[in-house]
CSV table of C-alpha atoms and ligand atoms in Angstrom, one decimal:
chain,number,residue,atom,x,y,z
A,62,UNK,CA,112.9,78.4,94.9
A,63,UNK,CA,109.5,80.5,94.5
A,64,UNK,CA,109.2,81.7,91.0
A,65,UNK,CA,107.9,85.1,90.7
A,66,UNK,CA,105.9,86.4,87.4
A,67,UNK,CA,105.5,90.3,87.8
A,68,UNK,CA,102.6,92.4,85.9
A,69,UNK,CA,103.5,95.8,85.2
A,70,UNK,CA,102.0,98.8,82.9
A,71,UNK,CA,104.3,101.6,83.3
A,72,UNK,CA,107.8,102.9,84.9
A,73,UNK,CA,108.3,99.8,87.0
A,74,UNK,CA,110.1,101.5,90.1
A,75,UNK,CA,108.5,98.7,92.2
A,76,UNK,CA,109.8,96.0,89.8
A,77,UNK,CA,113.4,97.5,90.0
A,78,UNK,CA,112.9,97.2,93.9
A,79,UNK,CA,112.1,93.7,93.5
A,80,UNK,CA,115.0,93.1,90.8
A,81,UNK,CA,117.6,95.2,93.0
A,82,UNK,CA,116.6,93.0,96.2
A,83,UNK,CA,116.7,89.5,94.3
A,84,UNK,CA,120.4,91.0,93.2
A,85,UNK,CA,121.3,91.6,96.6
A,86,UNK,CA,120.0,88.1,97.6
A,87,UNK,CA,117.3,89.4,100.0
A,88,UNK,CA,114.1,88.4,97.8
A,89,UNK,CA,114.2,84.8,98.5
A,90,UNK,CA,112.7,84.1,95.1
A,91,UNK,CA,113.3,84.4,91.5
A,92,UNK,CA,111.8,86.7,88.9
A,93,UNK,CA,111.3,84.4,86.1
A,94,UNK,CA,108.9,86.5,83.7
A,95,UNK,CA,107.6,90.4,83.8
A,96,UNK,CA,104.4,90.9,81.7
A,97,UNK,CA,103.2,94.4,80.6
A,98,UNK,CA,99.7,95.1,79.4
A,99,UNK,CA,101.5,98.5,77.4
A,100,UNK,CA,104.1,98.0,75.0
A,101,UNK,CA,107.1,100.5,75.1
A,102,UNK,CA,107.0,101.2,78.9
A,103,UNK,CA,110.0,101.7,81.0
A,104,UNK,CA,109.3,98.5,83.1
A,105,UNK,CA,109.7,96.2,80.1
A,106,UNK,CA,113.3,98.0,79.8
A,107,UNK,CA,114.2,97.6,83.6
A,108,UNK,CA,113.2,93.7,83.1
A,109,UNK,CA,115.6,93.2,80.0
A,110,UNK,CA,118.2,95.0,81.4
A,111,UNK,CA,118.3,92.5,84.4
A,112,UNK,CA,117.9,89.6,81.7
A,113,UNK,CA,114.3,88.7,82.6
A,114,UNK,CA,112.1,87.8,79.8
A,115,UNK,CA,109.8,90.7,79.2
A,116,UNK,CA,106.3,90.0,77.5
A,117,UNK,CA,103.8,92.3,76.1
A,118,UNK,CA,100.0,91.2,76.0
A,119,UNK,CA,98.0,94.3,75.1
A,120,UNK,CA,94.5,94.1,75.5
A,121,UNK,CA,93.9,95.3,71.9
A,122,UNK,CA,95.7,92.5,70.7
A,123,UNK,CA,92.8,90.2,71.9
A,124,UNK,CA,89.2,89.7,70.9
A,125,UNK,CA,88.2,90.1,74.6
A,126,UNK,CA,89.4,90.7,78.1
A,127,UNK,CA,88.8,87.0,78.9
A,128,UNK,CA,90.9,86.1,76.1
A,129,UNK,CA,93.9,88.4,77.2
A,130,UNK,CA,93.7,87.1,80.6
A,131,UNK,CA,93.9,83.4,79.2
A,132,UNK,CA,97.1,84.4,77.5
A,133,UNK,CA,98.7,86.1,80.9
A,134,UNK,CA,97.8,82.7,82.7
A,135,UNK,CA,99.3,80.7,80.0
A,136,UNK,CA,102.4,82.7,79.9
A,137,UNK,CA,102.6,82.6,83.6
A,138,UNK,CA,102.3,78.9,83.6
A,139,UNK,CA,104.9,78.7,80.8
A,140,UNK,CA,107.2,80.1,83.2
A,141,UNK,CA,106.1,77.7,86.1
A,142,UNK,CA,105.1,80.9,88.2
A,143,UNK,CA,104.2,80.3,92.0
A,144,UNK,CA,103.6,84.0,92.8
A,145,UNK,CA,102.0,86.6,90.9
A,146,UNK,CA,103.1,90.6,92.0
A,147,UNK,CA,101.3,93.4,90.6
A,148,UNK,CA,103.7,96.1,90.5
A,149,UNK,CA,101.9,99.1,89.1
A,150,UNK,CA,99.4,97.0,86.8
A,151,UNK,CA,96.7,99.5,86.0
A,152,UNK,CA,94.0,96.8,85.2
A,153,UNK,CA,91.5,95.2,87.5
A,154,UNK,CA,92.3,91.2,87.4
A,155,UNK,CA,89.4,89.1,86.0
A,156,UNK,CA,88.2,85.8,87.5
A,157,UNK,CA,90.4,84.1,84.8
A,158,UNK,CA,93.8,85.3,86.6
A,159,UNK,CA,92.5,85.1,90.2
A,160,UNK,CA,91.0,81.4,89.6
A,161,UNK,CA,94.5,80.3,88.4
A,162,UNK,CA,96.4,81.8,91.5
A,163,UNK,CA,94.2,81.9,94.3
A,164,UNK,CA,95.9,83.7,97.3
A,165,UNK,CA,99.1,83.8,95.1
A,166,UNK,CA,98.5,87.1,93.7
A,167,UNK,CA,100.0,90.3,95.6
A,168,UNK,CA,99.5,94.0,95.0
A,169,UNK,CA,100.9,97.4,96.2
A,170,UNK,CA,98.6,100.2,96.8
A,171,UNK,CA,99.6,103.7,97.8
A,172,UNK,CA,97.3,104.1,100.7
A,173,UNK,CA,96.7,102.6,103.8
A,174,UNK,CA,93.8,100.1,103.1
A,175,UNK,CA,90.9,100.4,103.5
A,176,UNK,CA,91.3,104.0,102.8
A,177,UNK,CA,91.2,105.3,99.4
A,178,UNK,CA,90.8,102.1,97.8
A,179,UNK,CA,89.9,101.8,94.0
A,180,UNK,CA,91.8,104.8,92.8
A,181,UNK,CA,94.7,105.6,90.6
A,182,UNK,CA,95.1,108.7,92.3
A,183,UNK,CA,95.1,107.7,96.1
A,184,UNK,CA,98.0,109.8,97.1
A,185,UNK,CA,96.0,113.1,95.7
A,186,UNK,CA,92.7,111.7,97.5
A,187,UNK,CA,94.6,111.4,100.9
A,188,UNK,CA,95.9,115.0,100.6
A,189,UNK,CA,92.5,116.2,99.5
A,190,UNK,CA,90.7,114.4,102.5
A,191,UNK,CA,93.4,115.9,105.0
A,192,UNK,CA,95.0,112.9,106.7
A,193,UNK,CA,97.8,113.2,108.7
A,194,UNK,CA,99.4,110.0,108.0
A,195,UNK,CA,99.5,107.7,104.6
A,196,UNK,CA,101.4,105.1,103.4
A,197,UNK,CA,101.2,101.8,101.3
A,198,UNK,CA,99.6,98.2,101.5
A,199,UNK,CA,100.7,95.2,100.3
A,200,UNK,CA,97.9,92.8,100.2
A,201,UNK,CA,96.4,89.7,98.4
A,202,UNK,CA,94.4,90.2,95.6
A,203,UNK,CA,90.6,88.9,95.6
A,204,UNK,CA,87.7,89.7,93.5
A,205,UNK,CA,87.2,92.5,96.1
A,206,UNK,CA,89.3,95.5,94.5
A,207,UNK,CA,91.8,96.6,96.8
A,208,UNK,CA,90.0,94.4,99.5
A,209,UNK,CA,91.9,91.6,100.2
A,210,UNK,CA,93.8,90.2,103.3
A,211,UNK,CA,96.4,92.8,104.1
A,212,UNK,CA,100.1,91.3,104.3
A,213,UNK,CA,102.1,94.4,105.1
A,214,UNK,CA,101.6,98.2,105.6
A,215,UNK,CA,104.2,101.2,106.0
A,216,UNK,CA,103.2,104.6,107.3
A,217,UNK,CA,104.5,107.8,106.3
A,218,UNK,CA,103.8,111.7,107.7
A,219,UNK,CA,101.6,114.1,105.7
A,220,UNK,CA,102.8,117.3,105.8
A,221,UNK,CA,101.1,120.8,105.5
A,222,UNK,CA,103.2,121.7,102.2
A,223,UNK,CA,103.1,118.2,100.7
A,224,UNK,CA,101.8,118.1,97.1
A,225,UNK,CA,100.3,114.9,95.5
A,226,UNK,CA,103.8,114.5,94.0
A,227,UNK,CA,106.0,114.9,97.2
A,228,UNK,CA,103.6,112.9,99.3
A,229,UNK,CA,103.6,110.2,96.3
A,230,UNK,CA,107.4,110.2,96.4
A,231,UNK,CA,107.7,109.8,100.3
A,232,UNK,CA,105.1,106.7,100.0
A,233,UNK,CA,107.1,105.4,96.9
A,234,UNK,CA,110.1,104.9,99.0
A,235,UNK,CA,108.2,102.7,101.5
A,236,UNK,CA,106.6,100.8,98.9
A,237,UNK,CA,110.2,99.9,97.4
A,238,UNK,CA,110.8,98.3,101.0
A,239,UNK,CA,107.3,96.6,101.5
A,240,UNK,CA,106.9,94.9,98.4
A,241,UNK,CA,110.4,92.8,98.5
A,242,UNK,CA,109.6,92.0,102.0
A,243,UNK,CA,106.3,90.9,101.3
A,244,UNK,CA,107.6,88.6,98.9
A,245,UNK,CA,110.4,87.3,100.9
A,246,UNK,CA,107.8,86.5,103.4
A,247,UNK,CA,105.7,84.6,100.9
A,248,UNK,CA,108.7,82.7,99.6
A,249,UNK,CA,109.6,81.9,103.1
A,250,UNK,CA,106.2,80.1,103.5
A,251,UNK,CA,105.7,82.6,106.5
A,252,UNK,CA,102.1,84.2,105.2
A,253,UNK,CA,98.9,82.5,106.8
A,254,UNK,CA,95.7,84.0,105.7
A,255,UNK,CA,93.0,83.5,108.4
A,256,UNK,CA,89.8,84.7,107.3
A,257,UNK,CA,90.7,88.4,106.4
A,258,UNK,CA,93.8,88.3,108.4
A,259,UNK,CA,97.3,87.5,107.5
A,260,UNK,CA,99.3,85.9,110.2
A,261,UNK,CA,103.0,86.3,109.6
A,262,UNK,CA,104.6,83.3,111.2
A,263,UNK,CA,108.0,84.0,113.0
A,264,UNK,CA,111.3,83.3,111.1
A,265,UNK,CA,112.4,79.9,111.5
A,266,UNK,CA,115.6,79.8,113.9
A,267,UNK,CA,118.6,79.9,111.6
A,268,UNK,CA,121.0,77.3,112.9
A,269,UNK,CA,120.6,74.5,115.4
A,270,UNK,CA,121.2,74.9,118.9
A,271,UNK,CA,123.6,72.5,119.5
A,272,UNK,CA,127.0,71.7,117.9
A,273,UNK,CA,125.6,68.4,116.9
A,274,UNK,CA,123.0,70.1,115.0
A,275,UNK,CA,125.1,72.1,112.9
A,276,UNK,CA,127.5,69.0,112.1
A,277,UNK,CA,124.6,67.3,110.7
A,278,UNK,CA,123.7,70.3,108.8
A,279,UNK,CA,127.0,70.7,107.1
A,280,UNK,CA,127.2,67.0,105.8
B,1255,LIG,C1,103.0,102.4,92.7
B,1255,LIG,O1,102.5,103.7,93.4
B,1255,LIG,C2,101.9,101.5,93.1
B,1255,LIG,O2,101.7,101.5,94.6
B,1255,LIG,C3,100.7,101.9,92.3
B,1255,LIG,O3,101.2,101.9,91.1
B,1255,LIG,C4,102.4,102.5,91.1
B,1255,LIG,C5,103.2,102.1,90.2
B,1255,LIG,O4,104.6,102.8,90.1
B,1255,LIG,N1,99.8,100.4,92.1
B,1255,LIG,P1,105.8,101.9,89.4
B,1255,LIG,O5,105.3,101.4,88.0
B,1255,LIG,O6,106.0,100.6,90.2
B,1255,LIG,O7,106.9,102.6,89.6
């Protein structure tokens, strides 16, 4: 089973969507640790409630950003993490973590990338720009901020009377579907990165086509 480590900084609704998907048996992966760069945030409480180890590694507890990232990598390795998920993590990852998990880190961003990248207020930016649709993007994390290969996108309409808050809420509902789905596809080994593109392989056929196949499988 693929072992997932989730990096968070705040309220943790995307983490909760992952926890709930796992509880429903839909994640195909196990969340083994949650790491926050901020103490006392709701995401930590969500992890604890689900019985997941919750670790705080604040920047100020370390002499440098690199030292903090080394501690993050050590914690991920301690928990034998295969896939790192950034779920509302509010810092750009440096080379230490990226090098430890190449194409094994995914992020969720509340816009249709490459529009409105690199901002913590992508929903407000989309509204101010006047786009008629927006949405969310799950992508692999590379050194280019919000620029890694795209795994999934989900689209929502933008309405004339939207505020940043109403648009953010509509996008968030789609984030909560997209992120667990991307983790499941990764866990099923169905993501192939070809240059900038992520090809999603078809789901393997469920049972064998012949009775003999089924009989063999059940023994
Ligand atoms: C989400 O909008 C996510 O796309 C962005 O940060 C927000 C985190 O929300 N990266 P939450 O902490 O998961 O509730």
